[in-house]
Short mmCIF file of C-alpha atoms and ligand atoms in Angstrom, two decimals:
data_model
loop_
_atom_site.label_atom_id
_atom_site.label_comp_id
_atom_site.label_asym_id
_atom_site.label_seq_id
_atom_site.Cartn_x
_atom_site.Cartn_y
_atom_site.Cartn_z
CA MET A 1 94.61 113.88 71.50
CA PRO A 2 92.95 116.59 73.70
CA GLY A 3 95.37 119.40 74.62
CA SER A 4 97.98 118.40 72.02
CA VAL A 5 99.12 120.94 69.48
CA ALA A 6 99.03 119.64 65.93
CA GLU A 7 102.07 120.42 63.78
CA ARG A 8 101.29 122.97 61.15
CA GLY A 9 102.74 123.41 57.69
CA ALA A 10 105.22 126.16 56.80
CA PHE A 11 104.30 129.19 54.73
CA ILE A 12 107.09 129.79 52.23
CA VAL A 13 107.05 132.58 49.63
CA PHE A 14 109.20 133.20 46.54
CA GLU A 15 109.73 136.79 45.40
CA GLY A 16 111.86 138.48 42.79
CA CYS A 17 111.69 140.30 39.52
CA ASP A 18 110.64 139.01 36.15
CA LYS A 19 112.47 135.87 34.92
CA SER A 20 114.39 135.35 38.16
CA GLY A 21 113.18 131.74 38.13
CA LYS A 22 110.51 131.85 40.84
CA SER A 23 107.95 129.63 39.12
CA THR A 24 110.68 127.09 38.21
CA GLN A 25 111.99 126.96 41.78
CA CYS A 26 108.51 126.83 43.37
CA SER A 27 107.61 123.73 41.35
CA GLN A 28 110.96 122.08 42.11
CA LEU A 29 110.63 122.77 45.83
CA VAL A 30 107.14 121.28 46.02
CA GLN A 31 108.41 118.21 44.20
CA ARG A 32 111.41 117.85 46.45
CA LEU A 33 109.41 118.36 49.66
CA ASN A 34 106.84 115.76 48.59
CA ASP A 35 109.65 113.38 47.73
CA ALA A 36 111.04 113.89 51.23
CA GLY A 37 107.64 113.04 52.76
CA VAL A 38 106.65 116.64 53.53
CA LYS A 39 103.09 117.43 52.39
CA ALA A 40 103.41 120.55 50.25
CA GLU A 41 101.24 122.48 47.77
CA LEU A 42 101.99 125.19 45.24
CA LEU A 43 99.96 128.42 45.14
CA LYS A 44 100.50 131.44 42.95
CA PHE A 45 99.50 135.12 43.13
CA PRO A 46 97.79 136.48 41.28
CA ASP A 47 95.44 133.52 41.30
CA ARG A 48 93.98 134.16 37.88
CA THR A 49 91.22 131.55 38.24
CA THR A 50 88.89 133.46 40.61
CA THR A 51 86.44 136.16 39.58
CA ILE A 52 88.84 138.82 40.92
CA GLY A 53 91.77 136.95 39.36
CA LYS A 54 90.12 137.08 35.94
CA MET A 55 89.91 140.89 36.20
CA ILE A 56 93.58 141.02 37.16
CA ASN A 57 94.48 138.76 34.22
CA SER A 58 92.68 141.06 31.77
CA TYR A 59 94.53 144.04 33.26
CA LEU A 60 97.95 142.35 33.05
CA GLN A 61 97.26 141.27 29.47
CA GLN A 62 96.37 144.88 28.67
CA SER A 63 92.93 143.97 27.44
CA CYS A 64 91.32 146.40 29.87
CA GLN A 65 92.23 149.51 31.88
CA ILE A 66 91.73 149.61 35.66
CA GLU A 67 92.56 152.67 37.72
CA ASP A 68 95.88 152.28 39.58
CA HIS A 69 94.47 152.33 43.15
CA ALA A 70 91.63 150.01 42.15
CA ILE A 71 93.96 147.37 40.61
CA HIS A 72 96.21 147.52 43.66
CA LEU A 73 93.18 146.68 45.85
CA LEU A 74 92.14 143.86 43.48
CA PHE A 75 95.58 142.23 43.81
CA THR A 76 95.19 142.50 47.62
CA ALA A 77 91.63 141.19 47.52
CA ASN A 78 92.89 138.21 45.50
CA ARG A 79 95.07 137.35 48.53
CA TRP A 80 92.36 138.01 51.13
CA GLU A 81 89.94 135.70 49.29
CA ALA A 82 92.60 132.92 49.59
CA MET A 83 93.13 133.34 53.36
CA PRO A 84 90.50 130.86 54.66
CA ARG A 85 91.81 128.03 52.43
CA MET A 86 95.46 128.83 53.13
CA THR A 87 94.85 128.92 56.89
CA GLU A 88 93.05 125.59 56.75
CA LEU A 89 95.81 123.97 54.73
CA LEU A 90 98.56 125.27 56.98
CA GLN A 91 96.75 124.19 60.11
CA SER A 92 96.18 120.76 58.66
CA GLY A 93 99.94 120.33 58.26
CA VAL A 94 100.37 121.21 54.60
CA THR A 95 103.35 123.39 53.69
CA LEU A 96 102.50 126.10 51.19
CA VAL A 97 104.98 127.21 48.57
CA VAL A 98 103.70 130.49 47.21
CA ASP A 99 104.81 132.11 43.96
CA ARG A 100 104.71 135.88 44.66
CA TYR A 101 102.75 137.48 47.52
CA SER A 102 102.14 140.88 49.18
CA PHE A 103 105.74 141.98 48.57
CA SER A 104 105.12 141.88 44.80
CA GLY A 105 101.85 143.70 45.46
CA VAL A 106 103.68 146.54 47.13
CA ALA A 107 106.83 146.52 44.96
CA TYR A 108 104.98 146.81 41.63
CA SER A 109 102.23 149.26 42.71
CA ALA A 110 104.74 151.50 44.53
CA ALA A 111 106.77 151.60 41.29
CA LYS A 112 103.99 153.81 39.85
CA PRO A 113 104.16 157.64 40.13
CA ASP A 114 102.63 159.05 43.32
CA PHE A 115 102.34 155.72 45.08
CA SER A 116 104.13 155.19 48.40
CA VAL A 117 105.22 151.87 49.88
CA GLU A 118 103.25 152.74 53.04
CA TRP A 119 100.00 153.34 51.17
CA CYS A 120 100.42 150.09 49.28
CA GLN A 121 101.13 148.09 52.46
CA GLN A 122 97.99 149.23 54.26
CA PRO A 123 95.36 146.86 52.75
CA GLU A 124 97.85 143.95 53.03
CA ARG A 125 98.09 144.36 56.79
CA GLY A 126 96.69 141.38 58.66
CA LEU A 127 97.12 138.81 55.88
CA LEU A 128 98.98 135.64 56.91
CA ARG A 129 102.64 136.37 57.46
CA PRO A 130 105.05 134.04 55.64
CA ASP A 131 107.49 132.04 57.76
CA HIS A 132 110.14 132.60 55.12
CA VAL A 133 110.74 134.53 51.88
CA PHE A 134 113.24 133.37 49.28
CA TYR A 135 114.11 136.46 47.27
CA LEU A 136 115.75 135.61 43.94
CA THR A 137 117.93 138.29 42.46
CA LEU A 138 119.21 138.51 38.92
CA SER A 139 121.00 141.32 37.07
CA PRO A 140 119.08 142.81 34.11
CA GLU A 141 121.91 141.56 31.83
CA VAL A 142 121.50 137.93 32.88
CA ALA A 143 117.69 138.23 32.84
CA ALA A 144 117.93 139.41 29.24
CA GLN A 145 119.74 136.15 28.36
CA ARG A 146 116.61 134.27 29.54
CA GLY A 147 114.63 135.74 26.67
CA ASP A 148 112.76 138.91 25.81
CA TYR A 149 110.20 140.40 28.12
CA GLY A 150 106.68 139.25 27.29
CA THR A 151 103.81 141.57 26.48
CA GLU A 152 102.27 141.81 29.91
CA ARG A 153 101.79 145.22 31.49
CA TYR A 154 104.80 145.38 33.86
CA GLU A 155 107.28 143.54 31.66
CA LYS A 156 109.48 146.57 31.03
CA LYS A 157 113.03 147.26 32.19
CA GLU A 158 112.22 150.51 34.02
CA ILE A 159 109.35 149.05 36.03
CA GLN A 160 111.40 145.96 36.96
CA ALA A 161 114.20 148.23 38.22
CA LYS A 162 111.83 150.26 40.39
CA ALA A 163 110.20 147.10 41.71
CA ALA A 164 113.59 145.69 42.63
CA ALA A 165 114.39 148.85 44.60
CA ASN A 166 111.08 148.52 46.43
CA PHE A 167 111.69 144.83 47.26
CA ASP A 168 114.95 146.02 48.92
CA LEU A 169 112.88 148.25 51.26
CA LEU A 170 110.63 145.35 52.31
CA LYS A 171 113.30 142.81 53.33
CA ASP A 172 113.44 141.70 56.93
CA GLU A 173 115.02 138.86 58.97
CA THR A 174 112.64 136.29 57.46
CA TRP A 175 114.14 136.81 53.99
CA THR A 176 116.98 134.94 52.33
CA VAL A 177 118.42 136.75 49.34
CA ILE A 178 119.62 134.29 46.69
CA ASN A 179 121.70 135.14 43.65
CA ALA A 180 119.67 133.28 40.99
CA ASP A 181 122.44 133.28 38.43
CA LYS A 182 123.09 129.55 38.96
CA THR A 183 121.85 126.39 37.31
CA LYS A 184 118.26 125.41 38.10
CA GLU A 185 119.58 122.29 39.84
CA ASP A 186 122.12 124.09 42.07
CA LEU A 187 119.51 126.67 43.06
CA SER A 188 116.98 123.98 43.83
CA THR A 189 119.37 122.09 46.09
CA GLU A 190 120.35 125.24 48.00
CA ILE A 191 116.69 126.27 48.47
CA PHE A 192 115.52 122.79 49.46
CA GLU A 193 118.12 122.50 52.29
CA HIS A 194 117.06 125.83 53.64
CA ALA A 195 113.36 125.11 53.24
CA MET A 196 113.59 121.89 55.27
CA LYS A 197 114.85 123.92 58.22
CA VAL A 198 111.94 126.34 57.82
CA VAL A 199 109.48 123.42 57.75
CA ASP A 200 110.98 122.13 61.04
CA SER A 201 111.06 125.47 62.83
CA SER A 202 107.49 126.38 61.77
CA LYS A 203 105.84 123.22 63.09
CA GLN A 204 105.08 124.55 66.56
CA ALA A 205 105.01 128.28 65.78
CA GLU A 206 101.79 130.29 65.86
CA LEU A 207 100.55 131.62 62.54
CA ALA A 208 101.22 135.34 62.46
CA GLN A 209 99.83 138.38 60.62
CA LEU A 210 101.72 140.50 58.14
CA TRP A 211 102.75 144.08 58.97
CA LEU A 212 100.75 144.38 62.21
N1 Z5A B 1 101.98 141.60 40.43
C1 Z5A B 1 101.48 142.76 40.95
O1 Z5A B 1 101.59 143.83 40.36
N2 Z5A B 1 100.88 142.75 42.16
C2 Z5A B 1 100.74 141.61 42.91
O2 Z5A B 1 100.16 141.62 43.99
C3 Z5A B 1 101.29 140.40 42.36
C4 Z5A B 1 101.89 140.42 41.13
C5 Z5A B 1 101.16 139.11 43.14
C6 Z5A B 1 102.49 138.72 36.90
O3 Z5A B 1 103.26 137.90 37.72
C7 Z5A B 1 102.70 140.17 37.26
O4 Z5A B 1 101.89 140.55 38.33
C8 Z5A B 1 104.09 140.56 37.61
C9 Z5A B 1 103.97 141.20 39.00
C10 Z5A B 1 102.56 141.58 39.09
N3 Z5A B 1 104.56 141.51 36.67
N4 Z5A B 1 105.74 141.52 36.33
N5 Z5A B 1 106.82 141.33 36.08
P1 Z5A B 1 103.61 136.44 37.33
O5 Z5A B 1 104.20 135.84 38.58
O6 Z5A B 1 102.38 135.78 36.75
O7 Z5A B 1 104.74 136.56 36.17
P2 Z5A B 1 105.37 135.35 35.30
O8 Z5A B 1 104.78 135.41 34.00
O9 Z5A B 1 105.32 134.06 36.06
O10 Z5A B 1 106.87 135.72 35.14
P3 Z5A B 1 107.96 135.71 36.26
O11 Z5A B 1 107.31 135.35 37.54
O12 Z5A B 1 108.65 137.00 36.24
O13 Z5A B 1 109.03 134.63 35.86
P4 Z5A B 1 109.71 133.64 36.96
O14 Z5A B 1 108.67 132.81 37.51
O15 Z5A B 1 110.56 134.37 37.90
O16 Z5A B 1 110.67 132.80 36.05
P5 Z5A B 1 110.42 131.35 35.44
O17 Z5A B 1 109.12 131.36 34.74
O18 Z5A B 1 110.70 130.27 36.42
O19 Z5A B 1 111.64 131.33 34.40
C11 Z5A B 1 111.72 132.27 33.34
C12 Z5A B 1 112.56 131.68 32.18
O20 Z5A B 1 113.97 131.50 32.64
C13 Z5A B 1 112.10 130.30 31.68
O21 Z5A B 1 112.39 130.18 30.36
C14 Z5A B 1 113.01 129.35 32.52
O22 Z5A B 1 113.16 128.09 31.87
C15 Z5A B 1 114.31 130.10 32.58
N6 Z5A B 1 115.08 129.83 33.80
C16 Z5A B 1 114.57 129.66 35.06
N7 Z5A B 1 115.58 129.41 35.95
C17 Z5A B 1 116.71 129.44 35.24
C18 Z5A B 1 118.10 129.23 35.60
N8 Z5A B 1 118.48 128.98 36.86
N9 Z5A B 1 119.04 129.35 34.63
C19 Z5A B 1 118.65 129.61 33.33
N10 Z5A B 1 117.37 129.79 32.93
C20 Z5A B 1 116.43 129.69 33.86
MG1 MG B 2 106.58 133.10 37.37
#
């Protein structure tokens, strides 16, 4: 109808350190939203399927070296290349549930010596701003009960601790901090109830840009 504003989808991000259950909860949320009649899709960063994503994958699997600033910019570029499709999906009414985003980009790069949060944020400025971030927290002791760290580059206790401290610096009013030391089912119910409110409140809101 001319002049009418179509309802857009919500942009929901999950963040947190290794093994906090992000991927598990992202899948569950998409399933629950779809079951409730809300069109929702799952996206994940890094998206290891693109040309840039394949370089990131090799770096994370430690099969190549990439200079620290350069890899930071590749993680960011991997988000920029997704912007046209994400914008189109959101504007067509699809809710996006996104497993890690710019906050991981900043938290992990700024955990490296001589990197500041401000420097790391700069190339992320202007990306789509999430409507809501669910930040899953887990103590290192409980995380350890979920199995050993894998062999990927940042899967080390010290880096995870620094990243967690950096996540704390990035929180704002759009974040909900969730203690992830609960059953998968309990967590999923808590998150779904909150997410439905975000879906409702985002319908008429303008899409915004991050850190501008
Ligand atoms: N990185 C970066 O540097 N810059 C960037 O811009 C971005 C990322 C976007 C790869 O990320 C690395 O890239 C990451 C940050 C960096 N490095 N680190 N760390 P990834 O997202 O691909 O990493 P992953 O392999 O998916 O691991 P993860 O995300 O840390 O795990 P998770 O998704 O949080 O957890 P999960 O896979 O859902 O669950 C882990 C295990 O715990 C599994 O066995 C589950 O069955 C179990 N689990 C889950 N929930 C529960 C509960 N509630 N109770 C008990 N057990 C549970
Ligand atoms: Mg994951």
